[in-house]
Amino acid sequence: MFENRGEAGERLADLLVERSVRADLVLGIPRGALPVARPVADRLDAELDVVVAKKMGAPHNEELAIGAVASDGSVWRNEELIDRVGVDDAYVESERERTAASAREKLRTYRGVAKTPDVRDRAVVVVDDGVATGATARACLRQVRDRGAERVVLAVPVGSPNSLAALRSFADEVHAIEAPAGFRAVGQYYRDFGQVSDAEARDYLDR
């Protein structure tokens, strides 16, 4: 159990140092990951920035993620769910374009421009406050890898064991403090898991 995201970040930083993980750049997934990513970046003596992705919702059920899209259009499709729900390619492409535009706008909120951070030939650690389905993490990791990062690492305080295992094919390393067998939701492992505002999240970037 973590007290809050800041304490989780301190413990995650300890784990990464213990495992000799190096980073030129730490990328937090807004908004909830920024309080976690700040202490990680500080301990690894790395620059802190953001990587943005948003889930693509199924028809008539936006909470059901049929995939996720990063701000540069990088997409991860949940092919099994797409087939099961019967979503056609036209809908997926329309949702991809809409979601990518939303992700670009979110990136602009944090960086002032809709330009992704330069990751080429850099060791990059992507941080989130936890992994449930891993949809947004997949899209973020794909973007970082496709843009030429030398090494891609995912680091989270807690996650679903199945999702963490699946994410190993998207990153060179995956690190989590906890991967409980009875995982249901990220928030159940934090005493304080309140919403992080855009203003608060941006403040972590400015420190």
PDB file of C-alpha atoms in Angstrom:
ATOM      1  CA  MET A   1       0.000   0.000   0.000  1.00  0.00           C
ATOM      2  CA  PHE A   2       1.310   3.460  -0.947  1.00  0.00           C
ATOM      3  CA  GLU A   3       0.475   6.608   1.011  1.00  0.00           C
ATOM      4  CA  ASN A   4       0.218   8.713  -2.155  1.00  0.00           C
ATOM      5  CA  ARG A   5       1.802   9.099  -5.568  1.00  0.00           C
ATOM      6  CA  GLY A   6       4.789  11.017  -4.218  1.00  0.00           C
ATOM      7  CA  GLU A   7       5.685   8.262  -1.765  1.00  0.00           C
ATOM      8  CA  ALA A   8       5.175   5.678  -4.506  1.00  0.00           C
ATOM      9  CA  GLY A   9       7.595   7.630  -6.682  1.00  0.00           C
ATOM     10  CA  GLU A  10      10.239   7.644  -3.967  1.00  0.00           C
ATOM     11  CA  ARG A  11       9.918   3.882  -3.528  1.00  0.00           C
ATOM     12  CA  LEU A  12       9.969   3.336  -7.288  1.00  0.00           C
ATOM     13  CA  ALA A  13      13.127   5.432  -7.545  1.00  0.00           C
ATOM     14  CA  ASP A  14      14.733   3.269  -4.849  1.00  0.00           C
ATOM     15  CA  LEU A  15      13.861   0.140  -6.818  1.00  0.00           C
ATOM     16  CA  LEU A  16      15.307   1.479 -10.077  1.00  0.00           C
ATOM     17  CA  VAL A  17      18.535   2.573  -8.398  1.00  0.00           C
ATOM     18  CA  GLU A  18      18.808  -0.832  -6.731  1.00  0.00           C
ATOM     19  CA  ARG A  19      18.374  -2.491 -10.134  1.00  0.00           C
ATOM     20  CA  SER A  20      20.926  -0.166 -11.778  1.00  0.00           C
ATOM     21  CA  VAL A  21      18.445   1.299 -14.253  1.00  0.00           C
ATOM     22  CA  ARG A  22      19.869   4.315 -16.056  1.00  0.00           C
ATOM     23  CA  ALA A  23      17.977   7.052 -17.833  1.00  0.00           C
ATOM     24  CA  ASP A  24      18.687  10.095 -19.944  1.00  0.00           C
ATOM     25  CA  LEU A  25      15.000  10.980 -19.944  1.00  0.00           C
ATOM     26  CA  VAL A  26      12.017  10.100 -17.755  1.00  0.00           C
ATOM     27  CA  LEU A  27       8.583  10.447 -19.349  1.00  0.00           C
ATOM     28  CA  GLY A  28       5.473  10.601 -17.179  1.00  0.00           C
ATOM     29  CA  ILE A  29       2.038   9.806 -18.574  1.00  0.00           C
ATOM     30  CA  PRO A  30      -0.231  12.747 -17.599  1.00  0.00           C
ATOM     31  CA  ARG A  31      -1.755  13.445 -15.304  1.00  0.00           C
ATOM     32  CA  GLY A  32      -1.390  10.955 -12.480  1.00  0.00           C
ATOM     33  CA  ALA A  33       2.134   9.820 -13.317  1.00  0.00           C
ATOM     34  CA  LEU A  34       3.837  13.190 -12.859  1.00  0.00           C
ATOM     35  CA  PRO A  35       3.981  13.063  -9.016  1.00  0.00           C
ATOM     36  CA  VAL A  36       5.467   9.558  -9.377  1.00  0.00           C
ATOM     37  CA  ALA A  37       7.876  10.458 -12.166  1.00  0.00           C
ATOM     38  CA  ARG A  38       9.380  13.547 -10.511  1.00  0.00           C
ATOM     39  CA  PRO A  39      11.292  11.698  -7.743  1.00  0.00           C
ATOM     40  CA  VAL A  40      12.299   9.024 -10.264  1.00  0.00           C
ATOM     41  CA  ALA A  41      13.822  11.640 -12.570  1.00  0.00           C
ATOM     42  CA  ASP A  42      15.548  13.360  -9.662  1.00  0.00           C
ATOM     43  CA  ARG A  43      17.119  10.140  -8.357  1.00  0.00           C
ATOM     44  CA  LEU A  44      18.228   9.016 -11.818  1.00  0.00           C
ATOM     45  CA  ASP A  45      19.579  12.512 -12.582  1.00  0.00           C
ATOM     46  CA  ALA A  46      17.448  12.611 -15.721  1.00  0.00           C
ATOM     47  CA  GLU A  47      15.339  15.179 -17.521  1.00  0.00           C
ATOM     48  CA  LEU A  48      11.576  14.922 -16.879  1.00  0.00           C
ATOM     49  CA  ASP A  49       9.029  15.324 -19.672  1.00  0.00           C
ATOM     50  CA  VAL A  50       5.745  13.779 -20.757  1.00  0.00           C
ATOM     51  CA  VAL A  51       4.453  11.192 -23.198  1.00  0.00           C
ATOM     52  CA  VAL A  52       0.739  11.306 -23.943  1.00  0.00           C
ATOM     53  CA  ALA A  53      -1.704   8.661 -25.090  1.00  0.00           C
ATOM     54  CA  LYS A  54      -5.454   8.260 -24.785  1.00  0.00           C
ATOM     55  CA  LYS A  55      -7.715   5.240 -24.940  1.00  0.00           C
ATOM     56  CA  MET A  56      -9.968   4.597 -27.939  1.00  0.00           C
ATOM     57  CA  GLY A  57     -13.462   3.813 -26.745  1.00  0.00           C
ATOM     58  CA  ALA A  58     -15.807   1.209 -28.199  1.00  0.00           C
ATOM     59  CA  PRO A  59     -19.040   2.334 -29.912  1.00  0.00           C
ATOM     60  CA  HIS A  60     -21.619   3.386 -27.302  1.00  0.00           C
ATOM     61  CA  ASN A  61     -19.171   2.545 -24.491  1.00  0.00           C
ATOM     62  CA  GLU A  62     -16.245   4.963 -24.220  1.00  0.00           C
ATOM     63  CA  GLU A  63     -14.958   3.243 -21.076  1.00  0.00           C
ATOM     64  CA  LEU A  64     -14.321   0.014 -22.996  1.00  0.00           C
ATOM     65  CA  ALA A  65     -10.863   0.493 -24.536  1.00  0.00           C
ATOM     66  CA  ILE A  66     -10.455  -1.057 -27.980  1.00  0.00           C
ATOM     67  CA  GLY A  67      -6.952   0.391 -28.105  1.00  0.00           C
ATOM     68  CA  ALA A  68      -4.994   3.547 -27.433  1.00  0.00           C
ATOM     69  CA  VAL A  69      -3.371   6.290 -29.492  1.00  0.00           C
ATOM     70  CA  ALA A  70      -0.322   8.417 -28.679  1.00  0.00           C
ATOM     71  CA  SER A  71      -0.017  12.079 -29.606  1.00  0.00           C
ATOM     72  CA  ASP A  72       2.001  11.280 -32.744  1.00  0.00           C
ATOM     73  CA  GLY A  73      -0.664   8.854 -33.984  1.00  0.00           C
ATOM     74  CA  SER A  74       1.096   5.691 -32.781  1.00  0.00           C
ATOM     75  CA  VAL A  75      -1.673   3.210 -32.115  1.00  0.00           C
ATOM     76  CA  TRP A  76      -2.141  -0.005 -30.213  1.00  0.00           C
ATOM     77  CA  ARG A  77      -5.232  -1.966 -31.205  1.00  0.00           C
ATOM     78  CA  ASN A  78      -6.830  -4.569 -28.961  1.00  0.00           C
ATOM     79  CA  GLU A  79      -7.547  -6.880 -31.863  1.00  0.00           C
ATOM     80  CA  GLU A  80      -9.221  -9.539 -29.726  1.00  0.00           C
ATOM     81  CA  LEU A  81     -11.707  -7.035 -28.285  1.00  0.00           C
ATOM     82  CA  ILE A  82     -12.260  -5.340 -31.653  1.00  0.00           C
ATOM     83  CA  ASP A  83     -13.224  -8.698 -33.151  1.00  0.00           C
ATOM     84  CA  ARG A  84     -15.371  -9.681 -30.178  1.00  0.00           C
ATOM     85  CA  VAL A  85     -17.307  -6.404 -30.145  1.00  0.00           C
ATOM     86  CA  GLY A  86     -17.569  -6.373 -33.933  1.00  0.00           C
ATOM     87  CA  VAL A  87     -16.024  -2.941 -34.512  1.00  0.00           C
ATOM     88  CA  ASP A  88     -15.350  -2.179 -38.181  1.00  0.00           C
ATOM     89  CA  ASP A  89     -12.167  -0.608 -39.570  1.00  0.00           C
ATOM     90  CA  ALA A  90     -13.915   2.654 -40.477  1.00  0.00           C
ATOM     91  CA  TYR A  91     -14.907   3.226 -36.850  1.00  0.00           C
ATOM     92  CA  VAL A  92     -11.417   2.363 -35.579  1.00  0.00           C
ATOM     93  CA  GLU A  93      -9.763   4.785 -38.000  1.00  0.00           C
ATOM     94  CA  SER A  94     -12.226   7.567 -37.151  1.00  0.00           C
ATOM     95  CA  GLU A  95     -11.687   6.976 -33.432  1.00  0.00           C
ATOM     96  CA  ARG A  96      -7.914   6.879 -33.964  1.00  0.00           C
ATOM     97  CA  GLU A  97      -7.930  10.292 -35.643  1.00  0.00           C
ATOM     98  CA  ARG A  98     -10.201  11.818 -32.997  1.00  0.00           C
ATOM     99  CA  THR A  99      -8.206  10.360 -30.128  1.00  0.00           C
ATOM    100  CA  ALA A 100      -4.850  11.376 -31.627  1.00  0.00           C
ATOM    101  CA  ALA A 101      -6.088  14.972 -31.940  1.00  0.00           C
ATOM    102  CA  SER A 102      -7.143  14.912 -28.282  1.00  0.00           C
ATOM    103  CA  ALA A 103      -3.755  13.510 -27.263  1.00  0.00           C
ATOM    104  CA  ARG A 104      -1.951  16.228 -29.236  1.00  0.00           C
ATOM    105  CA  GLU A 105      -3.997  18.878 -27.464  1.00  0.00           C
ATOM    106  CA  LYS A 106      -3.100  17.345 -24.098  1.00  0.00           C
ATOM    107  CA  LEU A 107       0.579  17.351 -25.109  1.00  0.00           C
ATOM    108  CA  ARG A 108       0.292  21.031 -26.008  1.00  0.00           C
ATOM    109  CA  THR A 109      -1.164  21.692 -22.552  1.00  0.00           C
ATOM    110  CA  TYR A 110       2.012  20.360 -20.962  1.00  0.00           C
ATOM    111  CA  ARG A 111       4.733  21.306 -23.421  1.00  0.00           C
ATOM    112  CA  GLY A 112       3.336  24.462 -25.039  1.00  0.00           C
ATOM    113  CA  VAL A 113       3.643  22.764 -28.434  1.00  0.00           C
ATOM    114  CA  ALA A 114       2.252  19.547 -29.867  1.00  0.00           C
ATOM    115  CA  LYS A 115       5.781  18.284 -30.486  1.00  0.00           C
ATOM    116  CA  THR A 116       6.913  15.114 -28.768  1.00  0.00           C
ATOM    117  CA  PRO A 117      10.133  15.102 -26.699  1.00  0.00           C
ATOM    118  CA  ASP A 118      13.300  14.068 -28.522  1.00  0.00           C
ATOM    119  CA  VAL A 119      14.055  10.471 -27.525  1.00  0.00           C
ATOM    120  CA  ARG A 120      16.430   9.441 -30.314  1.00  0.00           C
ATOM    121  CA  ASP A 121      19.462   7.500 -29.067  1.00  0.00           C
ATOM    122  CA  ARG A 122      18.451   8.099 -25.435  1.00  0.00           C
ATOM    123  CA  ALA A 123      17.713   5.721 -22.565  1.00  0.00           C
ATOM    124  CA  VAL A 124      14.079   6.447 -21.682  1.00  0.00           C
ATOM    125  CA  VAL A 125      12.093   5.415 -18.618  1.00  0.00           C
ATOM    126  CA  VAL A 126       8.317   5.696 -19.043  1.00  0.00           C
ATOM    127  CA  VAL A 127       6.504   6.073 -15.717  1.00  0.00           C
ATOM    128  CA  ASP A 128       2.834   5.668 -14.826  1.00  0.00           C
ATOM    129  CA  ASP A 129       1.111   5.569 -11.432  1.00  0.00           C
ATOM    130  CA  GLY A 130      -0.030   2.018 -12.157  1.00  0.00           C
ATOM    131  CA  VAL A 131      -1.059  -0.401 -14.869  1.00  0.00           C
ATOM    132  CA  ALA A 132      -4.533  -1.902 -15.153  1.00  0.00           C
ATOM    133  CA  THR A 133      -5.234  -2.867 -18.776  1.00  0.00           C
ATOM    134  CA  GLY A 134      -1.999  -1.253 -19.985  1.00  0.00           C
ATOM    135  CA  ALA A 135      -3.650   0.228 -23.084  1.00  0.00           C
ATOM    136  CA  THR A 136      -2.178   3.732 -22.775  1.00  0.00           C
ATOM    137  CA  ALA A 137       1.197   2.350 -21.701  1.00  0.00           C
ATOM    138  CA  ARG A 138       1.351   0.228 -24.854  1.00  0.00           C
ATOM    139  CA  ALA A 139       0.741   3.245 -27.109  1.00  0.00           C
ATOM    140  CA  CYS A 140       3.276   5.355 -25.206  1.00  0.00           C
ATOM    141  CA  LEU A 141       5.966   2.684 -25.319  1.00  0.00           C
ATOM    142  CA  ARG A 142       5.355   2.108 -29.024  1.00  0.00           C
ATOM    143  CA  GLN A 143       5.758   5.821 -29.707  1.00  0.00           C
ATOM    144  CA  VAL A 144       9.017   6.031 -27.746  1.00  0.00           C
ATOM    145  CA  ARG A 145      10.472   2.960 -29.446  1.00  0.00           C
ATOM    146  CA  ASP A 146       9.363   4.017 -32.937  1.00  0.00           C
ATOM    147  CA  ARG A 147      10.988   7.419 -32.458  1.00  0.00           C
ATOM    148  CA  GLY A 148      14.407   5.863 -31.995  1.00  0.00           C
ATOM    149  CA  ALA A 149      15.036   5.534 -28.264  1.00  0.00           C
ATOM    150  CA  GLU A 150      18.179   3.557 -27.501  1.00  0.00           C
ATOM    151  CA  ARG A 151      16.494   1.750 -24.608  1.00  0.00           C
ATOM    152  CA  VAL A 152      12.893   1.786 -23.363  1.00  0.00           C
ATOM    153  CA  VAL A 153      11.965   0.946 -19.767  1.00  0.00           C
ATOM    154  CA  LEU A 154       8.526   0.945 -18.153  1.00  0.00           C
ATOM    155  CA  ALA A 155       8.406   1.615 -14.400  1.00  0.00           C
ATOM    156  CA  VAL A 156       5.275   1.628 -12.228  1.00  0.00           C
ATOM    157  CA  PRO A 157       4.531   1.253  -8.527  1.00  0.00           C
ATOM    158  CA  VAL A 158       1.841  -1.404  -9.092  1.00  0.00           C
ATOM    159  CA  GLY A 159       0.172  -3.280 -11.888  1.00  0.00           C
ATOM    160  CA  SER A 160      -1.855  -6.243 -13.018  1.00  0.00           C
ATOM    161  CA  PRO A 161       0.456  -9.245 -13.393  1.00  0.00           C
ATOM    162  CA  ASN A 162      -1.088 -10.163 -16.753  1.00  0.00           C
ATOM    163  CA  SER A 163      -0.786  -6.639 -18.130  1.00  0.00           C
ATOM    164  CA  LEU A 164       2.791  -6.257 -16.909  1.00  0.00           C
ATOM    165  CA  ALA A 165       3.708  -9.545 -18.564  1.00  0.00           C
ATOM    166  CA  ALA A 166       2.124  -8.420 -21.853  1.00  0.00           C
ATOM    167  CA  LEU A 167       3.975  -5.088 -21.712  1.00  0.00           C
ATOM    168  CA  ARG A 168       7.345  -6.848 -21.714  1.00  0.00           C
ATOM    169  CA  SER A 169       7.063  -7.174 -25.484  1.00  0.00           C
ATOM    170  CA  PHE A 170       6.807  -3.363 -25.762  1.00  0.00           C
ATOM    171  CA  ALA A 171       9.821  -2.459 -23.595  1.00  0.00           C
ATOM    172  CA  ASP A 172      13.350  -3.639 -22.921  1.00  0.00           C
ATOM    173  CA  GLU A 173      12.594  -3.798 -19.196  1.00  0.00           C
ATOM    174  CA  VAL A 174       9.458  -3.606 -17.036  1.00  0.00           C
ATOM    175  CA  HIS A 175       9.776  -2.787 -13.335  1.00  0.00           C
ATOM    176  CA  ALA A 176       7.010  -2.757 -10.723  1.00  0.00           C
ATOM    177  CA  ILE A 177       7.165  -2.666  -6.943  1.00  0.00           C
ATOM    178  CA  GLU A 178       3.993  -4.722  -6.623  1.00  0.00           C
ATOM    179  CA  ALA A 179       2.178  -7.084  -9.012  1.00  0.00           C
ATOM    180  CA  PRO A 180      -0.501  -8.586  -6.741  1.00  0.00           C
ATOM    181  CA  ALA A 181      -2.398 -11.667  -7.867  1.00  0.00           C
ATOM    182  CA  GLY A 182      -5.679 -10.141  -6.673  1.00  0.00           C
ATOM    183  CA  PHE A 183      -5.223  -6.903  -8.622  1.00  0.00           C
ATOM    184  CA  ARG A 184      -8.484  -5.115  -9.476  1.00  0.00           C
ATOM    185  CA  ALA A 185      -7.731  -1.399  -9.809  1.00  0.00           C
ATOM    186  CA  VAL A 186      -4.726   0.879  -9.354  1.00  0.00           C
ATOM    187  CA  GLY A 187      -6.462   3.070  -6.784  1.00  0.00           C
ATOM    188  CA  GLN A 188      -6.907   0.243  -4.288  1.00  0.00           C
ATOM    189  CA  TYR A 189      -3.155   0.298  -3.615  1.00  0.00           C
ATOM    190  CA  TYR A 190      -3.048   3.996  -2.613  1.00  0.00           C
ATOM    191  CA  ARG A 191      -4.411   5.513   0.577  1.00  0.00           C
ATOM    192  CA  ASP A 192      -4.639   8.851  -1.252  1.00  0.00           C
ATOM    193  CA  PHE A 193      -5.433   8.478  -4.950  1.00  0.00           C
ATOM    194  CA  GLY A 194      -7.118  11.809  -5.578  1.00  0.00           C
ATOM    195  CA  GLN A 195      -7.291  13.422  -8.992  1.00  0.00           C
ATOM    196  CA  VAL A 196      -4.213  15.340 -10.149  1.00  0.00           C
ATOM    197  CA  SER A 197      -5.086  18.605 -11.911  1.00  0.00           C
ATOM    198  CA  ASP A 198      -3.315  19.785 -15.056  1.00  0.00           C
ATOM    199  CA  ALA A 199      -1.890  22.731 -13.114  1.00  0.00           C
ATOM    200  CA  GLU A 200      -0.514  20.470 -10.371  1.00  0.00           C
ATOM    201  CA  ALA A 201       0.933  18.049 -12.917  1.00  0.00           C
ATOM    202  CA  ARG A 202       2.648  20.852 -14.843  1.00  0.00           C
ATOM    203  CA  ASP A 203       4.178  22.067 -11.588  1.00  0.00           C
ATOM    204  CA  TYR A 204       6.133  18.804 -11.324  1.00  0.00           C
ATOM    205  CA  LEU A 205       7.645  19.490 -14.751  1.00  0.00           C
ATOM    206  CA  ASP A 206       8.772  22.951 -13.687  1.00  0.00           C
ATOM    207  CA  ARG A 207      10.658  21.855 -10.550  1.00  0.00           C
TER     208      ARG A 207
END
